[in-house]
mmCIF file of C-alpha atoms and ligand atoms in Angstrom:
data_model
loop_
_atom_site.group_PDB
_atom_site.id
_atom_site.type_symbol
_atom_site.label_atom_id
_atom_site.label_comp_id
_atom_site.label_asym_id
_atom_site.label_seq_id
_atom_site.Cartn_x
_atom_site.Cartn_y
_atom_site.Cartn_z
ATOM 1 C CA UNK A 1 6.229 9.381 -12.027
ATOM 2 C CA UNK A 2 3.397 6.975 -12.774
ATOM 3 C CA UNK A 3 0.066 7.231 -10.952
ATOM 4 C CA UNK A 4 -2.234 4.247 -10.545
ATOM 5 C CA UNK A 5 -5.938 4.534 -9.823
ATOM 6 C CA UNK A 6 -7.264 1.792 -7.554
ATOM 7 C CA UNK A 7 -10.896 1.200 -6.604
ATOM 8 C CA UNK A 8 -11.424 -0.350 -3.185
ATOM 9 C CA UNK A 9 -14.552 -2.273 -2.308
ATOM 10 C CA UNK A 10 -15.128 -2.124 1.450
ATOM 11 C CA UNK A 11 -14.293 -0.020 4.513
ATOM 12 C CA UNK A 12 -11.190 -2.085 5.197
ATOM 13 C CA UNK A 13 -9.733 -3.574 2.033
ATOM 14 C CA UNK A 14 -6.170 -4.795 1.588
ATOM 15 C CA UNK A 15 -5.896 -4.792 -2.163
ATOM 16 C CA UNK A 16 -2.909 -6.318 -3.933
ATOM 17 C CA UNK A 17 -1.272 -3.939 -6.426
ATOM 18 C CA UNK A 18 2.006 -5.797 -7.080
ATOM 19 C CA UNK A 19 1.323 -6.326 -10.793
ATOM 20 C CA UNK A 20 0.264 -2.721 -11.382
ATOM 21 C CA UNK A 21 3.313 -1.381 -9.513
ATOM 22 C CA UNK A 22 5.635 -3.718 -11.446
ATOM 23 C CA UNK A 23 4.176 -2.532 -14.762
ATOM 24 C CA UNK A 24 4.472 1.132 -13.761
ATOM 25 C CA UNK A 25 8.071 0.588 -12.649
ATOM 26 C CA UNK A 26 8.916 -1.247 -15.884
ATOM 27 C CA UNK A 27 7.585 1.699 -17.958
ATOM 28 C CA UNK A 28 10.338 3.909 -16.527
ATOM 29 C CA UNK A 29 13.013 1.766 -18.167
ATOM 30 C CA UNK A 30 15.199 1.995 -15.055
ATOM 31 C CA UNK A 31 17.419 -1.084 -14.753
ATOM 32 C CA UNK A 32 18.971 -0.492 -11.314
ATOM 33 C CA UNK A 33 17.303 1.596 -8.661
ATOM 34 C CA UNK A 34 14.672 1.959 -5.980
ATOM 35 C CA UNK A 35 10.941 1.861 -6.602
ATOM 36 C CA UNK A 36 8.986 4.031 -4.213
ATOM 37 C CA UNK A 37 5.265 3.430 -3.822
ATOM 38 C CA UNK A 38 3.537 6.424 -2.227
ATOM 39 C CA UNK A 39 -0.085 6.753 -1.095
ATOM 40 C CA UNK A 40 -1.294 10.406 -1.133
ATOM 41 C CA UNK A 41 -4.169 9.835 1.304
ATOM 42 C CA UNK A 42 -4.680 10.144 5.075
ATOM 43 C CA UNK A 43 -7.058 7.207 5.532
ATOM 44 C CA UNK A 44 -5.174 4.643 3.449
ATOM 45 C CA UNK A 45 -1.653 3.258 3.386
ATOM 46 C CA UNK A 46 0.641 0.723 1.781
ATOM 47 C CA UNK A 47 2.333 -2.389 3.098
ATOM 48 C CA UNK A 48 4.221 -5.431 1.874
ATOM 49 C CA UNK A 49 3.035 -8.785 3.151
ATOM 50 C CA UNK A 50 2.290 -12.385 2.234
ATOM 51 C CA UNK A 51 0.407 -12.888 -1.013
ATOM 52 C CA UNK A 52 0.073 -16.669 -0.952
ATOM 53 C CA UNK A 53 -2.522 -17.352 1.741
ATOM 54 C CA UNK A 54 -5.389 -14.787 1.686
ATOM 55 C CA UNK A 55 -5.988 -15.584 5.381
ATOM 56 C CA UNK A 56 -2.707 -13.802 6.208
ATOM 57 C CA UNK A 57 -4.023 -10.465 4.989
ATOM 58 C CA UNK A 58 -7.449 -11.103 6.530
ATOM 59 C CA UNK A 59 -5.616 -11.574 9.839
ATOM 60 C CA UNK A 60 -3.729 -8.311 9.302
ATOM 61 C CA UNK A 61 -6.980 -6.434 8.577
ATOM 62 C CA UNK A 62 -8.864 -7.962 11.520
ATOM 63 C CA UNK A 63 -5.957 -7.373 13.913
ATOM 64 C CA UNK A 64 -5.789 -3.689 12.911
ATOM 65 C CA UNK A 65 -9.578 -3.474 13.417
ATOM 66 C CA UNK A 66 -9.200 -4.920 16.943
ATOM 67 C CA UNK A 67 -6.282 -2.607 17.747
ATOM 68 C CA UNK A 68 -8.105 0.478 16.472
ATOM 69 C CA UNK A 69 -11.902 -0.002 16.748
ATOM 70 C CA UNK A 70 -14.092 2.145 14.462
ATOM 71 C CA UNK A 71 -16.033 3.542 17.428
ATOM 72 C CA UNK A 72 -13.964 5.033 20.200
ATOM 73 C CA UNK A 73 -13.387 8.183 22.226
ATOM 74 C CA UNK A 74 -12.160 10.094 19.165
ATOM 75 C CA UNK A 75 -12.350 13.876 18.723
ATOM 76 C CA UNK A 76 -12.075 14.249 14.917
ATOM 77 C CA UNK A 77 -15.526 15.445 13.768
ATOM 78 C CA UNK A 78 -15.474 13.614 10.433
ATOM 79 C CA UNK A 79 -16.008 10.325 12.305
ATOM 80 C CA UNK A 80 -13.238 8.376 10.601
ATOM 81 C CA UNK A 81 -10.462 8.718 13.173
ATOM 82 C CA UNK A 82 -9.847 4.974 13.245
ATOM 83 C CA UNK A 83 -8.959 5.142 9.547
ATOM 84 C CA UNK A 84 -6.546 8.045 10.132
ATOM 85 C CA UNK A 85 -4.824 6.154 12.973
ATOM 86 C CA UNK A 86 -4.488 2.936 10.937
ATOM 87 C CA UNK A 87 -3.164 4.948 7.996
ATOM 88 C CA UNK A 88 -0.315 6.263 10.149
ATOM 89 C CA UNK A 89 0.353 2.857 11.720
ATOM 90 C CA UNK A 90 0.756 1.204 8.327
ATOM 91 C CA UNK A 91 2.530 4.151 6.681
ATOM 92 C CA UNK A 92 2.293 5.845 3.297
ATOM 93 C CA UNK A 93 5.279 4.550 1.407
ATOM 94 C CA UNK A 94 7.048 1.329 0.586
ATOM 95 C CA UNK A 95 10.350 0.878 -1.183
ATOM 96 C CA UNK A 96 11.368 -2.076 -3.316
ATOM 97 C CA UNK A 97 14.761 -2.605 -4.942
ATOM 98 C CA UNK A 98 14.844 -2.718 -8.754
ATOM 99 C CA UNK A 99 17.475 -5.004 -10.281
ATOM 100 C CA UNK A 100 17.858 -5.723 -13.993
ATOM 101 C CA UNK A 101 14.644 -3.825 -14.614
ATOM 102 C CA UNK A 102 12.504 -5.878 -12.229
ATOM 103 C CA UNK A 103 11.139 -5.420 -8.716
ATOM 104 C CA UNK A 104 13.071 -7.567 -6.256
ATOM 105 C CA UNK A 105 10.388 -8.954 -3.964
ATOM 106 C CA UNK A 106 10.608 -12.031 -1.768
ATOM 107 C CA UNK A 107 8.885 -15.181 -2.983
ATOM 108 C CA UNK A 108 5.840 -14.603 -0.786
ATOM 109 C CA UNK A 109 5.781 -10.815 -0.820
ATOM 110 C CA UNK A 110 3.043 -8.732 -2.399
ATOM 111 C CA UNK A 111 2.431 -4.970 -2.288
ATOM 112 C CA UNK A 112 -0.913 -3.980 -0.791
ATOM 113 C CA UNK A 113 -2.885 -0.768 -0.876
ATOM 114 C CA UNK A 114 -4.470 -0.640 2.589
ATOM 115 C CA UNK A 115 -7.903 0.954 2.489
ATOM 116 C CA UNK A 116 -9.277 1.975 5.870
ATOM 117 C CA UNK A 117 -12.196 4.243 4.914
ATOM 118 C CA UNK A 118 -13.593 2.719 1.741
ATOM 119 C CA UNK A 119 -14.985 2.023 -0.616
ATOM 120 C CA UNK A 120 -13.217 4.798 -2.504
ATOM 121 C CA UNK A 121 -11.063 5.443 -5.531
ATOM 122 C CA UNK A 122 -7.423 5.868 -4.479
ATOM 123 C CA UNK A 123 -4.280 7.073 -6.153
ATOM 124 C CA UNK A 124 -0.924 5.311 -5.869
ATOM 125 C CA UNK A 125 2.196 7.129 -7.030
ATOM 126 C CA UNK A 126 5.063 4.991 -8.286
ATOM 127 C CA UNK A 127 8.459 6.570 -8.799
ATOM 128 C CA UNK A 128 11.693 4.774 -9.629
ATOM 129 C CA UNK A 129 14.983 6.368 -8.610
ATOM 130 C CA UNK A 130 17.800 5.301 -10.877
ATOM 131 C CA UNK A 131 21.085 4.224 -9.300
ATOM 132 C CA UNK A 132 24.320 3.865 -11.185
ATOM 133 C CA UNK A 133 25.369 0.293 -11.721
ATOM 134 C CA UNK A 134 28.654 -0.399 -9.877
ATOM 135 C CA UNK A 135 31.577 -0.620 -12.287
HETATM 136 ZN ZN1 LIG B 201 -11.126 12.390 8.670
#
């Protein structure tokens, strides 16, 4: 397993990590398989979305902020319940097929670490499961 370290720069920060994940996956030498990206945090997540127009991810971040406002009738004493809720909405893992040693992403797809309680330093685990090539 490879572990990336990613610094985020604001409370909500959708940070593209496609290149770092691709490099980590390539290091494994697996030609055919599944790349799992896992976020070991409760106030961050991972998603795959458009990486061409930055406005698309700004819209995703602002929509999540409207859906789950920072201030609300929350009970969690740490004061970051909105971040915990968004973390579960987005999810903690993403899977990408690996074919001929490369991630198979759509033309406009990028992998994003979703920070909801930043700025912080986050870990991203990348593990590639090898699958036998059909004969
Ligand atoms: Zn908390």
